Structure formats: C-alpha cells, structure tokens
Amino acid sequence: WGKYSRMDAPVQGVYAFGDKGGPALGSHGFGDTTTQMMTGGYNYTFSPTFIMDGVFGYTPMDQVVGIPGQESNVGLDQWGIPGTNGGRQFASDPRYGGLPNVSGFGFSNVGVDATWAPLFRTERSYTYQTNFSKIQGAHEMRWGFEARRLMLDHWQPETGNPRGQISFAGGITNIPGQVAREGNSFATALLGLSSGYSKSIQFFEMVNREWQLAWYFRDRWQVNRNLTLNLGLRYEYFPLINRGDRGIERWDPTTNLVTLGGVGNVPFNNGITVSKKLFAPRIGFAYRMGDKYVLRGGYGITYDPVPFSRPLRGLYPATLTGSWVPTVSNFGFFNNISEGIPDVPTPDVSTGTLELPRNFNMGPRSPWGGHLSRGYIQSWNLTLERRLPWEMVGSVAYVATRTINQLLDRNINTVGPGLGISTANLPLAQAHGRTIGANMWDGWGYGAYDSLQATLNKNFSNGFFTKMSYTFGKALNMADDTGWAGPKAFNWEPMLHRNYSPAGYDRTHMFTMAFAYEMPFGKGRRYNLSGIADQMFGGWSLNGTYFLYSGTPFTVSGSGQSLQCIGCTQTAHQIGPVEKLGGKGPQQPYYNPAAFRDPLFYFDAANPVYTPGTMGINTLRGPGFWQLNPALFKNFQLTERVRMEFRAESTNVAHNTRWSNPSGNSAAMLLNPDGSLRNVPNPLQNFMSITGADSFRQFRLGLRVSF
C-alpha cells in the first residue's frame, strides 16, 4: 500500500511603505512552505502464526521566506551604500538582496528590520520500520527494527540583519547639555553621519545529518485466564550528529578555543561521545479479579528522542555578526554612509581550531567535551477498573513520571549574589575577557509528575454516550522544555536547585467530559415519527465537550538590584499570609499585594546584604477557566440514496473569559518608607492585577450532502 500527501502554505506579508518596507503590518516576509509525505507499507504472511509488516516514509520540507526587493541589491546598487547586501564578501549571492534597515532618524523605520529574514530551509526525513509477529502457545511475540534519517540544510544568518542595519542618533547635531529632538536625528541622517552599523553573514550553511536507530522485543504472555503480562526490551542508539563532510563544533571555556570536528587534527567526533548502552525495559500486567474488577499496571523507560539537529543547528562560526559604534557614544559618529558598512571579520578555520572572539557567543549553546548525556523518562502507573451498572466502566489510577538528565542550557558565565555589581567579576571575564553569557549544553535537568486520575465511561446505549475524566496532579521541573531551554530563573551553580518548582503548564485540577445524545424522536427511534413531524422533530442529535481546569503557576519577582546575581532572577519576600481577593482588571488585585515585598525595600546600600527572596519560583496560581462546546445535528433523508446533514456548532458557547495570570512584579509598587502605598494614581502599577484575557466565542453552521 502507499499514500501521498502535499501541503503548500503561501504567506504574504504587508509593509507600511509597500515595496520600500518599513514597519510590518503583521508578520514579516513572504514565501511558501511545501511539505510532502510519501508513505509505503507491506504485509507478508509466512504462516497463520507468523507475520511480517513494514513501513517506509519520506517527508521533504522546503521553506523559502523572502522580503521586499530581494530580487536586487537595493542598498548596494540603488542606495549606493557600500557594505550592504553582503558587501564585498557576498555581493554576488542573491540571498543577501533586498532592503537594508535604516532607523533612528525621527521617522518610522525604512527598509526591513526582520533580522531573521530571508531564510532558505531544506529538510528531509526518512523513516523505516519492520516488525515480525509470532504467536506460539500463550505467547504473542513481536520484534523489529526502526531507523530514522534526519537531514537539515538551512541558510539563515539570523543574528543580525544580513542586508545591513544603519542607525542615526541625535547627539551628533545636538547642542551639548540640551535634550536631543527628532529633528537632530533627521539632521544627522541628512549629513549621512551614521551612529552605528550591524550586519550578519552566513559563513557556512547550517547542515545537520543525524541517525536514530532502535531494536525492540515484546512478549504478550497470557499466563492464565486472569493474568496477562507484557514484557519488553528496547535498545536505542543515537549516533552523534555531524555536518555531512565533518563533525560538529564545540567551545572549550577553559581555553576559549573553538574546534571543528574532522578539520585539521581535530577528531571527527570533536571529543564528544554518546552512549551505546541505551536499554529501555518495559513491563506491564493486567489481572482480572472476578467479572467486575481488573487491576492494571506498568513501568517503562523512554529515551528523549529530541533531534540534536535542532539545538545544535547554528554554532559558531556558522553565522557571524559585526557591530560598529563610535568610540564617543553621546556626540560621536562612526563614519559617513558613503564609506558604508565594513566587512564582517571572518576566521581562519583551516586548522580546525580557532579562538572565540570576546564579543561573540558560540551561538545558542555549545556542548561540553566528553560524554553527552541523553535524557530519559521513567513512567509507571497502577489502575483499578470496575464495571458498573447502566453500561458504565469506572477507573482510578496513580500515574507518575520522572525525567532524568533533561537536556538544558546553563549560562556558566555567572556569579553569586552581590558579585554581579561588576561584569569584571565574571569567571570568563577574568579568564578571557568575556562579559557576555556562555550557554553550555548537557543533560542535567530533572522533572517529576505525580497524579491521581479517575475516569467514568458509559458505552453507547439508549442513544447516549459519555466519557468523563478527572486528574489531580502536580508537575515539577527545572525547565518547561527540553533541548532548546535553560533553567527557569537561576544559572549560578549553587542556586540551580531553586529552579526545581511547579512547571509553568501545571494544573492541579483538570476535568473533561465528552458526550453524545441521540434524541429519541424520529423514524426508527423510541418515539417513532413520520412525515412532516419526522422532518421537523426527528433525527436530532446533541454532542459536545466540556472542560474545567484550575490555573497555572506564576512567580512573584523582585528587583535584581537586591540580588546582583548575573544569570539569576530575584524573587519577592512573603511578609504575610497570602489572601486571594479574586479581582480582575487594572488596579483590581487578584491577590492581596500587602503580603509581598520587593527585597530592595529592605536593602541598606550602606551595609549591603545580597540574598534571594523568601519566595520560590511559580509559587502562586492564576485563575482557572471552564468551557462548553456543544453541537446540534439533524439528518434529513431526502431520497433513498441522498442524505443531508445540518450542523450547528459552537466553541465556548457561554462566552466564558479565560483570564491571564496576574502581574508578579513586586518592584513595580510605589511605596512610602513605612511600606504603605503612595498617594498617587495607580500606586500598585498593576502588581497582582490581571490585565489580559482571551474571550472568544464561535458559532458555525453547515450543511453536508452525501449520496
């Protein structure tokens, strides 16, 4: 068998000045994303008890997003500004075409300020799976092999504007001691005296090649009439990604050297190893206790399948950015725009080893040398299920997971409380003169989820069906994502444990229900109707969904001046019991703000003591919400072979508002020295107030004819 599908998603951006760019009226750029899916499969029967099946998939994705004027080098050829549109280095590359961005001259930006555009992305995904199934006595065995090949080729110098960014400032033409006006910036632009430039280049394309391989065996064993066991073992191997013709890059923070795998004397794996011992056992059971009860349980390990191509896509020196500013910040200028933007300095990579410039980061992150841990998830559950009267089945379960070695960033160029008053205290500033962040990437995170889950399901009978579920749970973690994420609030190593807190998506209570009801009126139903009565009142059905969720957590933050910990987030002090007021809207607190205080309020500059606030991360929760989505259907039998269906559907029929979380910035409050609110308008500055909401409601009517 085989299947083919294709999706084209064209997008057209609109700009304030048309083909001259300016502010985007919505999203930047225009282009097309084409995704195709080709799938084929087979089945082969060796015997009535031995079967083989397999599937192959190929998914190509091509995405191109352009900008106005990209067909020509507008900045270089039409505006006559040297160094724009790739400059002397890449002037012949049409991907650098289009409008540079000019800002700061008293009017709206001219050109395109989307630093991430244009982009050219080509991705290919190949998957293959083959399985064998064998029944032998009380055993149903299944084993097989899976392979995934991921290929990524991206051109996107997104760290700066690839066409060039030109800015003008008013200080150059301003009288010293006076406030610069917009006219000063405009005068600077007329003189052509640039106050700064920036641009980025694609030194080499972002290429990733990656394999993901797995073998497994599973035995479903009917031990006896009441007991069934599921026993399995899966082995996975994730070879380290590469750039096609060489290995990946990494940075050594102890030497400030970047090495390119497979270049010069650098080994292909660049000193990075991955595990070849990723065994994942799985066990499950089902035990019947009479005719009404079933006890089920299971335990398993799953390795994080995140492709490394995503977080390790654009490491230095794939994309290079240059910035140029005057040495005198207030009244100086860099040069006249007739001289243009200088070329971005490029490194010599022939030896495979180069020094990382002090004002460059490694890209979003760099892996460490040595063993690179891939995270895994342990999951287990125990469920008691019971058959109930009226065609219903109920269950109650304990479900839990543990995330081990979650792949996360950590900024290692941090210092503890009080030392952040000067970037000179940063460890890499002292070692290499680096004062910017330095994210290193490895599996060091942890997460946990525990829940009590209950369900009640009624099978379809007498025209009625329903499914209900309730979850009482708690999710804790150090970051809400994996692969492309860092800790929630604290990067300094002695304070990493403070990140372990309720997940940003955690909801303590979740109730959902789905239902369907065929009204008992009409031909063939309990109350039989015919003729006009059947056309009017017969054949109606009602279904829908309903859900009720409690709120998500948020953090009450404080001023960083009272912590002075670079790479950290200050939290507030809790100075009283938390009181929920339930207000919604500006100056209507949801929680009593008097229970919280910015640590800076107690800070003594003469005798400074830098400490984190007494509150943790995500300690309070915002409002929950509920939503009802009903639908009404009616079938009309027009002729023997033609049927029409009328539909009336609604989303959030009650127009219930979904409120955002309150503002948690305790530093915003305007307080008197005694802690009371100042006698000024809005002294809370919306602290603990909810100022955002989502309140949509939709109705849809439709007719469907089948014949």
mmCIF file of N, CA and C in Angstrom, residues 197-201 320-324 344-345:
data_model
loop_
_atom_site.group_PDB
_atom_site.id
_atom_site.type_symbol
_atom_site.label_atom_id
_atom_site.label_comp_id
_atom_site.label_asym_id
_atom_site.label_seq_id
_atom_site.Cartn_x
_atom_site.Cartn_y
_atom_site.Cartn_z
ATOM 1 N N TYR A 197 26.385 50.642 12.868
ATOM 2 C CA TYR A 197 26.035 49.661 11.842
ATOM 3 C C TYR A 197 25.993 48.276 12.487
ATOM 4 N N SER A 198 25.282 47.387 11.841
ATOM 5 C CA SER A 198 25.386 45.967 12.159
ATOM 6 C C SER A 198 24.945 45.175 10.943
ATOM 7 N N LYS A 199 25.482 43.977 10.805
ATOM 8 C CA LYS A 199 25.036 43.058 9.762
ATOM 9 C C LYS A 199 25.573 41.675 10.096
ATOM 10 N N SER A 200 24.949 40.671 9.513
ATOM 11 C CA SER A 200 25.375 39.292 9.726
ATOM 12 C C SER A 200 25.591 38.613 8.390
ATOM 13 N N ILE A 201 26.441 37.605 8.396
ATOM 14 C CA ILE A 201 26.714 36.825 7.195
ATOM 15 C C ILE A 201 26.636 35.344 7.544
ATOM 16 N N LEU A 320 28.007 34.828 11.447
ATOM 17 C CA LEU A 320 28.866 35.848 12.042
ATOM 18 C C LEU A 320 28.164 37.195 11.982
ATOM 19 N N THR A 321 28.270 37.951 13.041
ATOM 20 C CA THR A 321 27.644 39.269 13.119
ATOM 21 C C THR A 321 28.697 40.310 13.465
ATOM 22 N N GLY A 322 28.634 41.424 12.761
ATOM 23 C CA GLY A 322 29.509 42.546 13.061
ATOM 24 C C GLY A 322 28.714 43.749 13.514
ATOM 25 N N SER A 323 29.208 44.450 14.526
ATOM 26 C CA SER A 323 28.580 45.680 15.019
ATOM 27 C C SER A 323 29.655 46.748 15.139
ATOM 28 N N TRP A 324 29.310 47.962 14.711
ATOM 29 C CA TRP A 324 30.269 49.065 14.735
ATOM 30 C C TRP A 324 29.591 50.294 15.318
ATOM 31 N N VAL A 344 32.412 42.023 7.645
ATOM 32 C CA VAL A 344 32.427 41.250 8.885
ATOM 33 C C VAL A 344 33.702 40.409 8.916
ATOM 34 N N PRO A 345 34.509 40.526 9.953
ATOM 35 C CA PRO A 345 35.734 39.714 10.020
ATOM 36 C C PRO A 345 35.405 38.225 10.031
#
